[in-house]
Amino acid sequence: MANGDGKSDDARALTPVLIIPGFMSSGLAIRKSPHKSWEGTRLWLNLSAAGFNSLHTGGALVKNERRRSVRDLGGDAAGGGGGGGDDDPVDHQSSEEMHQEYVKQMECKSRWVEHMRLQSDLIHEKEGVEIRPIPGTAGVDYLAPGALTESASWVFGPVLKILKAEGYTEGVNLDAAPYDWRIPPSVLESRDNYFSNTMKTVERLYRKSNNNPVVLLCHSMGCRTAHYLLNFVLHRLGKADGQAWIDMHVHSYVPVGAPHLGAQKSIRGVVDGDKMGLEAFLSNEEGLMLGRSLGSPQWLFPFEPLDGADSTATTPPQSTDETLPGAPPIPTVNLRHESTIKIILPAQCLPLSSFTHHRKHMPPTQLRLAIQIGNDIFVRTDFIGVANGGQGGSTIHLNFKDEAWLVACPPTIEQALRTYPYIQLHLEEPGTGSAPKEKKGIFHLDILWVFRCAWCLFKWIFCFPCAVVWKLGCCLVGSAKRGADLGAALLGEIRVIGQSGRVDWKKGVTANNKKTNADGGERGDSFFQICTEIQPIDNERYGFFLTKPQPEKFTIKVKWEPRTFTLAASSNVCHQSDTGKNAVKLKINDHRSKTISYSSCNANQLLQMEGLTNSTRLLKETYGNDPLGPRSLSSWKPPPVKKVIAIYGTNLPTEVSCAYKRNPSVRISNSFDQLFVLDKEAALNKESSRGHVIKDGVISETKDTPQKIIGDSLSLNTVEKRSGDGSVPYWSLQHVRCWRENCDVTVHELDSAEHRAILN
């Protein structure tokens, strides 16, 4: 029954609910774009509107591109036929139409990624781009609304259906506060007035519900956002007035799957990239670009106690009257002990006359240098176009620019040089087999001309049919070889046209590393310069007097570098308070396990070593200088609210740590080459795993992992076997129990409820 203000009595009786979603859970729309046709469309997560919904790995467009590549190699290029062996042949016209659609969608995908990314400061959007959250419940129900997509893209959609079935009405006693989940919380307020507007939304729900206080229903990172909101109220209104406002307007804070102390997955999202559930659409490089261009994952980095000797701790200093939470049960990052060899290619010019004397009319168009380190590692330049120069433009050469690489090695210089005892250079060009040659005909003048002329006359006069057959065969073989070379170039096949000898660099690198100044410190210029010669693979003589081709001189510089970052010296994955027998120990499942060990570090140290200075600067300046303490006051400290009802899942395998090693080889100039990658060789000692498992370098807790449970006295007085919800570790989820002295805390643990599925 309705009353005077148009609201039913049922609506007045229901406690109003404000939903605050988590990471990647608010719909985002394009308000401004350099591409005007995109303005007003949904960016996250409507792939159809973005224009690349057919680019998934098993789709027809991608299959057609594979067919075209095979057809170019087997049919058009090599003279063969066939469509590449696919089950569903496509005629040429349809294939071309699909190719054009593929190119169009690839362009749309690239444009979509650029719209999603932030500038290098991880705060501001790209020039000319303005992305904002879709307001109200429409921004949190389904990421891709539609009959066919809702079942896979739900967020709070199932919860909203239940609430509406119970009599809730949008705008009266039910609403949502979506936000741009890509940016830090302080920027949400300075750019969008998010927390000020959310306060107004709470006040509106309070008034329209007959002055009933509001439930803050939050999920995942939305729990941290709501916690920040509560402290924002105190900061804006003053402690006394702010607390009075909260007591009046907020019924309870309901964190669902809350990462109170962070989640280890957020570190990997920055270091390894984050495809955001779009693995079927995005490449590894695109995932890396996205993960490293967001400013919010740092908010979820796991809590690390402040170490006075460590200036890189990810948690800002706290007041002395507060008790810090305990460290994670096991360190969140573990690094393999390794050193590096740095290889410098100085800018220089390599003459090519010695490599092309037998193919002056068919010279290579592009070449690259491959540097082989030991038996296993190759680093390569990009292919470089061959340049003409010299007198009359007849001399061809290759111009190399300055480049540098890092090669991962065992931790000591002796082990490093034993693993990689030599270095060798290779000059490569696209193609297969041996390089093409110009046949020496009868008009080629050298000291063997008389003998070649006599053989030619004999062949064509006395064995004409055989000569014709031989000539036709040579033409067919030459045509097939040219097609194979073209196909090989498309597939990345190469052949070597020049090579140096193996340079034993052990003595030079070792001696150079020991050079010191008068004060005993290492010299500033500690590179060992290697001057070698690249010899043509084809040593066939040339010229009238059959001159032997001469090798060309080439220079590179190398330097062994020890590990330069001080880490906690421990081969165990454990908290410092744990004894050696209880430590979770890492090992390597290969013959080198006796010499490989690990050290633990925190997220900020890993970011510094990875060269992600924009993320470390964001942690220090934007997060560290925020008076609302997004990683302290608005994270693990008790919220200024009377009632907390925590809900989370348990007993699912949940990531708690990672083992990293150096990328075996990486080009320093490539910003999207990772310096550190997951150590997929790492394993756990079964005797000391304590219920943890490891897969591809990711360590997870399981339902068999012993956990120290926070009791009523707030002490860790019991041990039970449990794990997190598949995304947030149990250690972080259960931290809410620590707030019992400050507010009324109720905890609901749901067995086997997954982090996202708990909302369905």
Coordinates of C-alpha atoms in Angstrom, one line a residue, residues 242-662:
G242 CA 32.2 12.4 10.6
Q243 CA 31.6 9.7 13.1
A244 CA 28.1 11.1 13.8
W245 CA 27.4 11.0 10.1
I246 CA 28.5 7.4 9.8
D247 CA 26.5 6.3 12.9
M248 CA 23.4 7.9 11.5
H249 CA 23.6 6.9 7.8
V250 CA 25.5 3.5 7.8
H251 CA 23.8 0.4 9.1
S252 CA 26.7 -2.0 8.5
Y253 CA 29.7 -2.6 6.4
V254 CA 29.4 -6.0 4.5
P255 CA 32.7 -7.0 2.9
V256 CA 32.4 -10.0 0.6
G257 CA 35.7 -11.7 -0.4
A258 CA 37.6 -8.7 1.0
P259 CA 41.4 -8.5 0.5
H260 CA 41.9 -6.6 3.8
L261 CA 45.7 -7.4 3.7
G262 CA 45.9 -7.6 -0.1
A263 CA 46.2 -10.5 -2.6
Q264 CA 49.3 -11.8 -4.2
K265 CA 47.7 -12.1 -7.7
S266 CA 47.9 -8.3 -7.9
I267 CA 51.7 -8.4 -8.0
R268 CA 51.6 -10.8 -11.0
G269 CA 49.1 -8.6 -12.7
V270 CA 51.7 -5.8 -12.8
V271 CA 54.8 -7.9 -13.4
D272 CA 53.5 -10.5 -15.8
G273 CA 50.5 -8.6 -17.2
D274 CA 46.8 -9.1 -16.9
K275 CA 44.6 -10.1 -19.8
M276 CA 41.6 -9.5 -17.6
G277 CA 39.8 -12.7 -18.5
L278 CA 40.2 -12.0 -22.2
E279 CA 42.9 -14.7 -22.8
A280 CA 41.1 -15.8 -26.0
F281 CA 41.4 -12.3 -27.5
L282 CA 44.5 -10.6 -26.2
S283 CA 48.2 -11.5 -26.9
N284 CA 50.8 -11.8 -24.1
E285 CA 52.2 -8.4 -25.0
E286 CA 48.8 -6.7 -24.9
G287 CA 48.1 -8.3 -21.5
L288 CA 51.5 -6.9 -20.3
M289 CA 50.7 -3.5 -21.7
L290 CA 47.3 -3.5 -19.9
G291 CA 48.6 -4.8 -16.6
R292 CA 51.4 -2.3 -16.4
S293 CA 49.3 0.7 -17.3
L294 CA 46.8 0.6 -14.4
G295 CA 47.2 2.5 -11.1
S296 CA 44.9 0.4 -9.0
P297 CA 46.5 -3.1 -8.7
Q298 CA 49.2 -1.6 -6.4
W299 CA 46.3 -0.9 -3.9
L300 CA 45.9 -4.6 -3.5
F301 CA 49.6 -5.5 -3.0
P302 CA 50.0 -7.8 0.0
F303 CA 50.7 -6.1 3.3
E304 CA 54.4 -6.3 4.3
P305 CA 55.5 -5.2 7.8
L306 CA 57.8 -2.2 7.7
D307 CA 61.4 -3.1 8.0
G308 CA 63.5 -0.2 9.2
A309 CA 66.4 -1.4 7.2
D310 CA 64.4 -1.6 4.0
S311 CA 63.5 1.6 2.3
T312 CA 61.5 -0.1 -0.3
A313 CA 58.7 -1.5 1.9
T314 CA 55.3 -1.2 0.3
T315 CA 53.6 -0.1 3.4
P316 CA 54.0 3.5 4.7
P317 CA 55.2 4.1 8.2
Q318 CA 52.5 3.7 10.9
S319 CA 52.0 5.4 14.2
T320 CA 53.8 3.8 17.1
D321 CA 50.5 3.2 19.0
E322 CA 49.2 0.7 16.4
T323 CA 50.0 -3.0 16.3
L324 CA 50.9 -4.0 12.8
P325 CA 49.3 -7.2 11.3
G326 CA 51.6 -10.2 11.0
A327 CA 53.5 -10.8 7.9
P328 CA 52.1 -13.2 5.2
P329 CA 52.5 -16.8 6.3
I330 CA 55.0 -17.2 3.5
P331 CA 56.8 -14.4 1.5
T332 CA 54.9 -13.3 -1.5
V333 CA 57.9 -13.2 -3.9
N334 CA 60.8 -15.6 -4.1
L335 CA 63.7 -14.9 -6.4
R336 CA 66.2 -17.4 -7.7
H337 CA 69.8 -16.5 -6.9
E338 CA 71.3 -15.4 -10.2
S339 CA 73.8 -13.1 -11.8
T340 CA 73.8 -11.6 -15.3
I341 CA 76.1 -11.2 -18.3
K342 CA 75.5 -7.9 -20.0
I343 CA 76.3 -7.8 -23.7
I344 CA 76.8 -4.5 -25.6
L345 CA 76.7 -4.2 -29.3
P346 CA 78.3 -0.9 -30.2
A347 CA 77.2 1.1 -33.2
Q348 CA 79.4 0.0 -36.2
C349 CA 79.4 -0.7 -39.9
L350 CA 79.9 -4.2 -41.3
P351 CA 81.0 -4.4 -44.9
L352 CA 79.3 -7.2 -46.8
S353 CA 81.4 -7.6 -49.9
S354 CA 83.0 -10.8 -48.6
F355 CA 79.5 -12.3 -48.0
T356 CA 77.9 -11.3 -51.3
H357 CA 80.7 -11.6 -53.9
H358 CA 79.0 -14.6 -55.5
R359 CA 75.6 -13.0 -55.6
K360 CA 76.1 -9.4 -56.8
H361 CA 72.8 -9.5 -58.8
M362 CA 70.9 -11.2 -55.9
P363 CA 72.3 -9.5 -52.8
P364 CA 70.5 -9.9 -49.5
T365 CA 67.9 -7.2 -48.7
Q366 CA 68.0 -7.6 -44.9
L367 CA 70.3 -9.3 -42.4
R368 CA 70.6 -9.5 -38.6
L369 CA 73.2 -10.5 -36.1
A370 CA 72.8 -13.4 -33.8
I371 CA 75.0 -13.7 -30.7
Q372 CA 75.3 -17.2 -29.3
I373 CA 76.2 -17.5 -25.6
G374 CA 77.2 -21.0 -24.8
N375 CA 75.2 -23.9 -26.2
D376 CA 71.7 -22.7 -25.3
I377 CA 71.3 -18.9 -25.5
F378 CA 70.9 -16.7 -28.6
V379 CA 70.2 -13.0 -28.6
R380 CA 69.5 -11.3 -31.9
T381 CA 69.1 -7.9 -33.4
D382 CA 66.1 -7.0 -35.6
F383 CA 66.5 -7.5 -39.3
I384 CA 68.3 -4.5 -40.7
G385 CA 68.0 -3.3 -44.3
V386 CA 71.2 -3.7 -46.3
A387 CA 72.6 -0.2 -47.3
N388 CA 74.5 0.8 -50.4
G389 CA 77.5 3.2 -50.2
G390 CA 81.0 3.7 -51.3
Q391 CA 82.2 4.8 -54.7
G392 CA 79.3 4.7 -57.2
G393 CA 77.1 3.1 -54.6
S394 CA 78.6 -0.3 -55.3
T395 CA 79.7 -1.2 -51.8
I396 CA 77.0 -2.7 -49.6
H397 CA 77.2 -2.8 -45.8
L398 CA 75.1 -3.2 -42.7
N399 CA 74.8 -0.4 -40.1
F400 CA 74.3 -1.6 -36.5
K401 CA 73.0 0.7 -33.8
D402 CA 73.8 0.5 -30.1
E403 CA 72.0 -2.4 -28.5
A404 CA 72.3 -4.3 -25.2
W405 CA 71.1 -7.6 -23.7
L406 CA 71.0 -9.2 -20.3
V407 CA 71.6 -13.0 -20.1
A408 CA 70.7 -14.8 -16.8
C409 CA 73.5 -16.8 -15.2
P410 CA 74.2 -18.8 -12.1
P411 CA 75.1 -16.6 -9.1
T412 CA 78.9 -16.7 -9.2
I413 CA 81.2 -15.7 -12.0
E414 CA 82.8 -19.1 -12.0
Q415 CA 79.5 -20.9 -12.4
A416 CA 78.3 -18.4 -15.0
L417 CA 81.4 -18.9 -17.2
R418 CA 81.2 -22.7 -16.7
T419 CA 77.6 -22.6 -18.0
Y420 CA 78.4 -20.2 -20.9
P421 CA 82.1 -20.9 -21.7
Y422 CA 82.2 -19.1 -25.1
I423 CA 80.5 -16.6 -27.3
Q424 CA 80.0 -16.8 -31.1
L425 CA 78.5 -14.5 -33.7
H426 CA 76.3 -15.4 -36.7
L427 CA 75.1 -13.3 -39.6
E428 CA 71.6 -14.4 -40.6
E429 CA 69.2 -13.7 -43.4
P430 CA 65.6 -15.0 -44.1
G431 CA 65.5 -18.2 -46.0
T432 CA 66.4 -21.9 -45.9
G433 CA 69.4 -24.0 -47.1
S434 CA 72.4 -22.3 -48.6
A435 CA 72.5 -18.7 -50.0
P436 CA 71.8 -18.3 -53.7
K437 CA 74.7 -18.1 -56.0
E438 CA 75.3 -16.6 -59.4
K439 CA 76.4 -19.4 -61.8
K440 CA 79.8 -18.8 -63.5
G441 CA 78.8 -18.8 -67.2
I442 CA 81.0 -18.9 -70.3
F443 CA 81.3 -15.1 -70.2
H444 CA 82.7 -15.1 -66.6
L445 CA 86.4 -14.3 -67.0
D446 CA 88.9 -15.9 -64.6
I447 CA 91.9 -18.2 -64.9
L448 CA 89.6 -21.2 -65.3
W449 CA 87.7 -19.7 -68.3
V450 CA 89.4 -22.0 -70.9
F451 CA 88.3 -25.1 -69.0
R452 CA 84.8 -23.9 -68.4
C453 CA 84.4 -22.9 -72.1
A454 CA 85.6 -26.4 -73.2
W455 CA 83.1 -28.1 -70.9
C456 CA 80.2 -26.0 -72.1
L457 CA 80.9 -26.8 -75.7
F458 CA 81.2 -30.5 -74.9
K459 CA 77.9 -30.5 -72.9
W460 CA 75.8 -28.8 -75.5
I461 CA 77.3 -30.4 -78.6
F462 CA 77.8 -34.0 -77.6
C463 CA 75.0 -34.3 -74.9
F464 CA 72.3 -31.9 -76.0
P465 CA 69.3 -33.8 -74.6
C466 CA 70.9 -34.3 -71.3
A467 CA 71.8 -30.6 -71.1
V468 CA 68.2 -29.6 -71.9
V469 CA 66.8 -31.9 -69.2
W470 CA 69.4 -30.6 -66.7
K471 CA 68.6 -27.0 -67.5
L472 CA 64.8 -27.5 -67.0
G473 CA 65.5 -29.3 -63.7
C474 CA 67.6 -26.5 -62.5
C475 CA 64.8 -24.0 -63.4
L476 CA 62.2 -26.0 -61.5
V477 CA 64.5 -26.4 -58.4
G478 CA 65.4 -22.7 -58.5
S479 CA 61.7 -21.7 -58.6
A480 CA 60.8 -24.1 -55.7
K481 CA 63.7 -22.8 -53.7
R482 CA 62.7 -19.2 -54.2
G483 CA 59.2 -20.1 -53.0
A484 CA 60.5 -22.0 -50.1
D485 CA 62.7 -19.0 -49.1
L486 CA 59.7 -16.7 -49.3
G487 CA 57.7 -19.0 -47.1
A488 CA 60.6 -19.5 -44.7
A489 CA 60.8 -15.7 -44.3
L490 CA 57.1 -15.6 -43.5
L491 CA 57.6 -18.3 -40.9
G492 CA 60.7 -16.9 -39.4
E493 CA 63.2 -19.4 -40.9
I494 CA 66.7 -18.2 -41.3
R495 CA 70.0 -19.2 -42.8
V496 CA 73.5 -18.3 -41.7
I497 CA 75.8 -16.6 -44.3
G498 CA 78.6 -15.6 -41.9
Q499 CA 80.0 -16.9 -38.7
S500 CA 82.8 -16.1 -36.2
G501 CA 84.8 -18.7 -34.4
R502 CA 84.0 -19.6 -30.8
V503 CA 85.6 -17.0 -28.6
D504 CA 86.7 -18.3 -25.2
W505 CA 85.9 -15.4 -23.0
K506 CA 86.5 -16.9 -19.6
K507 CA 89.9 -15.4 -18.9
G508 CA 89.1 -11.9 -20.2
V509 CA 85.8 -11.6 -18.3
T510 CA 87.2 -12.9 -15.1
A511 CA 90.4 -10.7 -15.3
N512 CA 88.3 -7.7 -16.2
N513 CA 86.0 -8.2 -13.3
K514 CA 88.9 -8.3 -10.9
K515 CA 90.3 -4.9 -12.0
T516 CA 90.0 -2.4 -9.2
N517 CA 90.8 1.2 -8.5
A518 CA 93.4 2.4 -6.0
D519 CA 90.7 2.5 -3.3
G520 CA 89.8 -1.2 -4.0
G521 CA 86.4 -0.5 -5.7
E522 CA 85.4 -1.8 -9.0
R523 CA 86.3 0.2 -12.1
G524 CA 83.6 2.3 -13.7
D525 CA 84.4 0.8 -17.2
S526 CA 84.5 -2.9 -16.5
F527 CA 83.4 -4.2 -19.9
F528 CA 85.6 -6.7 -21.6
Q529 CA 85.9 -5.8 -25.3
I530 CA 85.9 -8.8 -27.7
C531 CA 87.3 -8.1 -31.2
T532 CA 86.6 -11.1 -33.5
E533 CA 86.2 -11.8 -37.2
I534 CA 83.1 -12.9 -39.0
Q535 CA 84.0 -15.4 -41.8
P536 CA 81.7 -16.0 -44.8
I537 CA 80.1 -19.5 -44.6
D538 CA 80.7 -19.8 -48.4
N539 CA 84.4 -19.6 -48.8
E540 CA 84.3 -20.0 -52.6
R541 CA 87.1 -18.0 -54.2
Y542 CA 86.2 -15.1 -56.6
G543 CA 87.7 -12.7 -59.1
F544 CA 90.1 -13.4 -62.0
F545 CA 92.8 -14.9 -59.7
L546 CA 90.2 -16.6 -57.4
T547 CA 90.8 -14.5 -54.4
K548 CA 89.7 -16.0 -51.1
P549 CA 87.0 -14.0 -49.3
Q550 CA 88.4 -12.1 -46.3
P551 CA 86.7 -12.1 -42.8
E552 CA 85.3 -8.8 -41.5
K553 CA 86.2 -7.5 -38.0
F554 CA 83.5 -7.0 -35.5
T555 CA 83.4 -5.8 -31.9
I556 CA 81.2 -6.4 -28.9
K557 CA 81.5 -5.7 -25.2
V558 CA 80.6 -8.0 -22.3
K559 CA 80.4 -7.7 -18.5
W560 CA 79.5 -10.0 -15.7
E561 CA 77.2 -8.4 -13.2
P562 CA 76.6 -9.8 -9.7
R563 CA 73.2 -9.6 -8.1
T564 CA 73.0 -5.9 -7.2
F565 CA 69.9 -5.9 -4.9
T566 CA 70.1 -7.0 -1.3
L567 CA 67.5 -9.5 -0.4
A568 CA 66.7 -11.6 2.6
A569 CA 69.2 -14.4 2.5
S570 CA 67.1 -17.5 2.8
S571 CA 66.4 -20.5 0.6
N572 CA 63.2 -21.2 2.5
V573 CA 59.7 -19.8 1.8
C574 CA 58.6 -19.0 5.3
H575 CA 57.8 -16.3 7.8
Q576 CA 60.8 -15.3 9.9
S577 CA 59.2 -16.6 13.0
D578 CA 58.9 -20.1 11.6
T579 CA 61.6 -22.6 12.3
G580 CA 63.7 -24.3 9.7
K581 CA 61.8 -27.6 10.0
N582 CA 58.5 -25.8 9.4
A583 CA 59.6 -23.8 6.4
V584 CA 58.2 -24.3 2.9
K585 CA 61.3 -25.1 0.9
L586 CA 61.8 -24.5 -2.8
K587 CA 63.9 -26.6 -5.0
I588 CA 64.7 -27.1 -8.7
N589 CA 63.8 -30.3 -10.5
D590 CA 66.9 -30.7 -12.5
H591 CA 70.6 -31.5 -12.2
R592 CA 71.5 -28.0 -11.0
S593 CA 69.4 -28.2 -7.8
K594 CA 72.5 -28.3 -5.6
T595 CA 73.6 -24.9 -6.7
I596 CA 70.3 -23.0 -6.9
S597 CA 68.7 -21.2 -4.0
Y598 CA 66.1 -18.5 -3.4
S599 CA 65.7 -15.3 -1.5
S600 CA 62.4 -13.6 -0.5
C601 CA 61.6 -10.0 -1.3
N602 CA 58.5 -7.8 -1.3
A603 CA 56.5 -6.4 -4.2
N604 CA 58.3 -3.1 -4.4
Q605 CA 61.7 -4.7 -4.6
L606 CA 60.6 -6.8 -7.5
L607 CA 59.1 -3.8 -9.2
Q608 CA 62.4 -1.9 -8.9
M609 CA 64.4 -4.8 -10.3
E610 CA 61.9 -5.1 -13.1
G611 CA 62.4 -1.4 -13.9
L612 CA 58.8 -0.4 -13.2
T613 CA 59.7 2.9 -11.6
N614 CA 56.3 4.4 -12.4
S615 CA 54.7 1.8 -10.1
T616 CA 57.2 2.3 -7.3
R617 CA 56.7 6.0 -7.6
L618 CA 53.0 5.6 -7.4
L619 CA 53.3 3.5 -4.3
K620 CA 55.5 6.0 -2.6
E621 CA 53.9 9.3 -3.7
T622 CA 50.2 8.7 -4.5
Y623 CA 49.5 5.9 -2.0
G624 CA 52.2 6.7 0.6
N625 CA 51.3 10.4 0.9
D626 CA 47.5 9.8 0.9
P627 CA 46.3 10.9 4.4
L628 CA 43.5 8.3 4.2
G629 CA 46.1 5.5 4.1
P630 CA 44.7 3.3 1.3
R631 CA 47.2 0.6 2.3
S632 CA 47.0 1.1 6.1
L633 CA 44.2 3.3 7.7
S634 CA 41.7 2.2 5.0
S635 CA 43.0 -1.3 4.7
W636 CA 43.9 -3.3 7.8
K637 CA 42.9 -0.9 10.5
P638 CA 39.3 -1.2 11.9
P639 CA 36.7 0.8 10.0
P640 CA 34.8 3.6 11.9
V641 CA 31.5 1.7 11.7
K642 CA 29.5 -0.1 14.4
K643 CA 28.7 -3.3 12.6
V644 CA 30.7 -5.5 10.2
I645 CA 29.3 -8.6 8.5
A646 CA 32.1 -10.4 6.6
I647 CA 31.3 -13.1 4.0
Y648 CA 34.0 -15.1 2.2
G649 CA 34.7 -18.5 0.6
T650 CA 37.3 -20.9 1.9
N651 CA 39.1 -24.1 1.0
L652 CA 39.9 -23.4 -2.6
P653 CA 43.4 -23.4 -4.0
T654 CA 44.6 -19.8 -3.7
E655 CA 47.7 -18.1 -4.9
V656 CA 49.9 -17.0 -2.0
S657 CA 53.4 -16.7 -3.4
C658 CA 55.5 -16.9 -6.6
A659 CA 58.9 -18.1 -7.6
Y660 CA 60.6 -15.8 -10.1
K661 CA 63.8 -16.1 -12.1
R662 CA 65.5 -13.8 -14.6

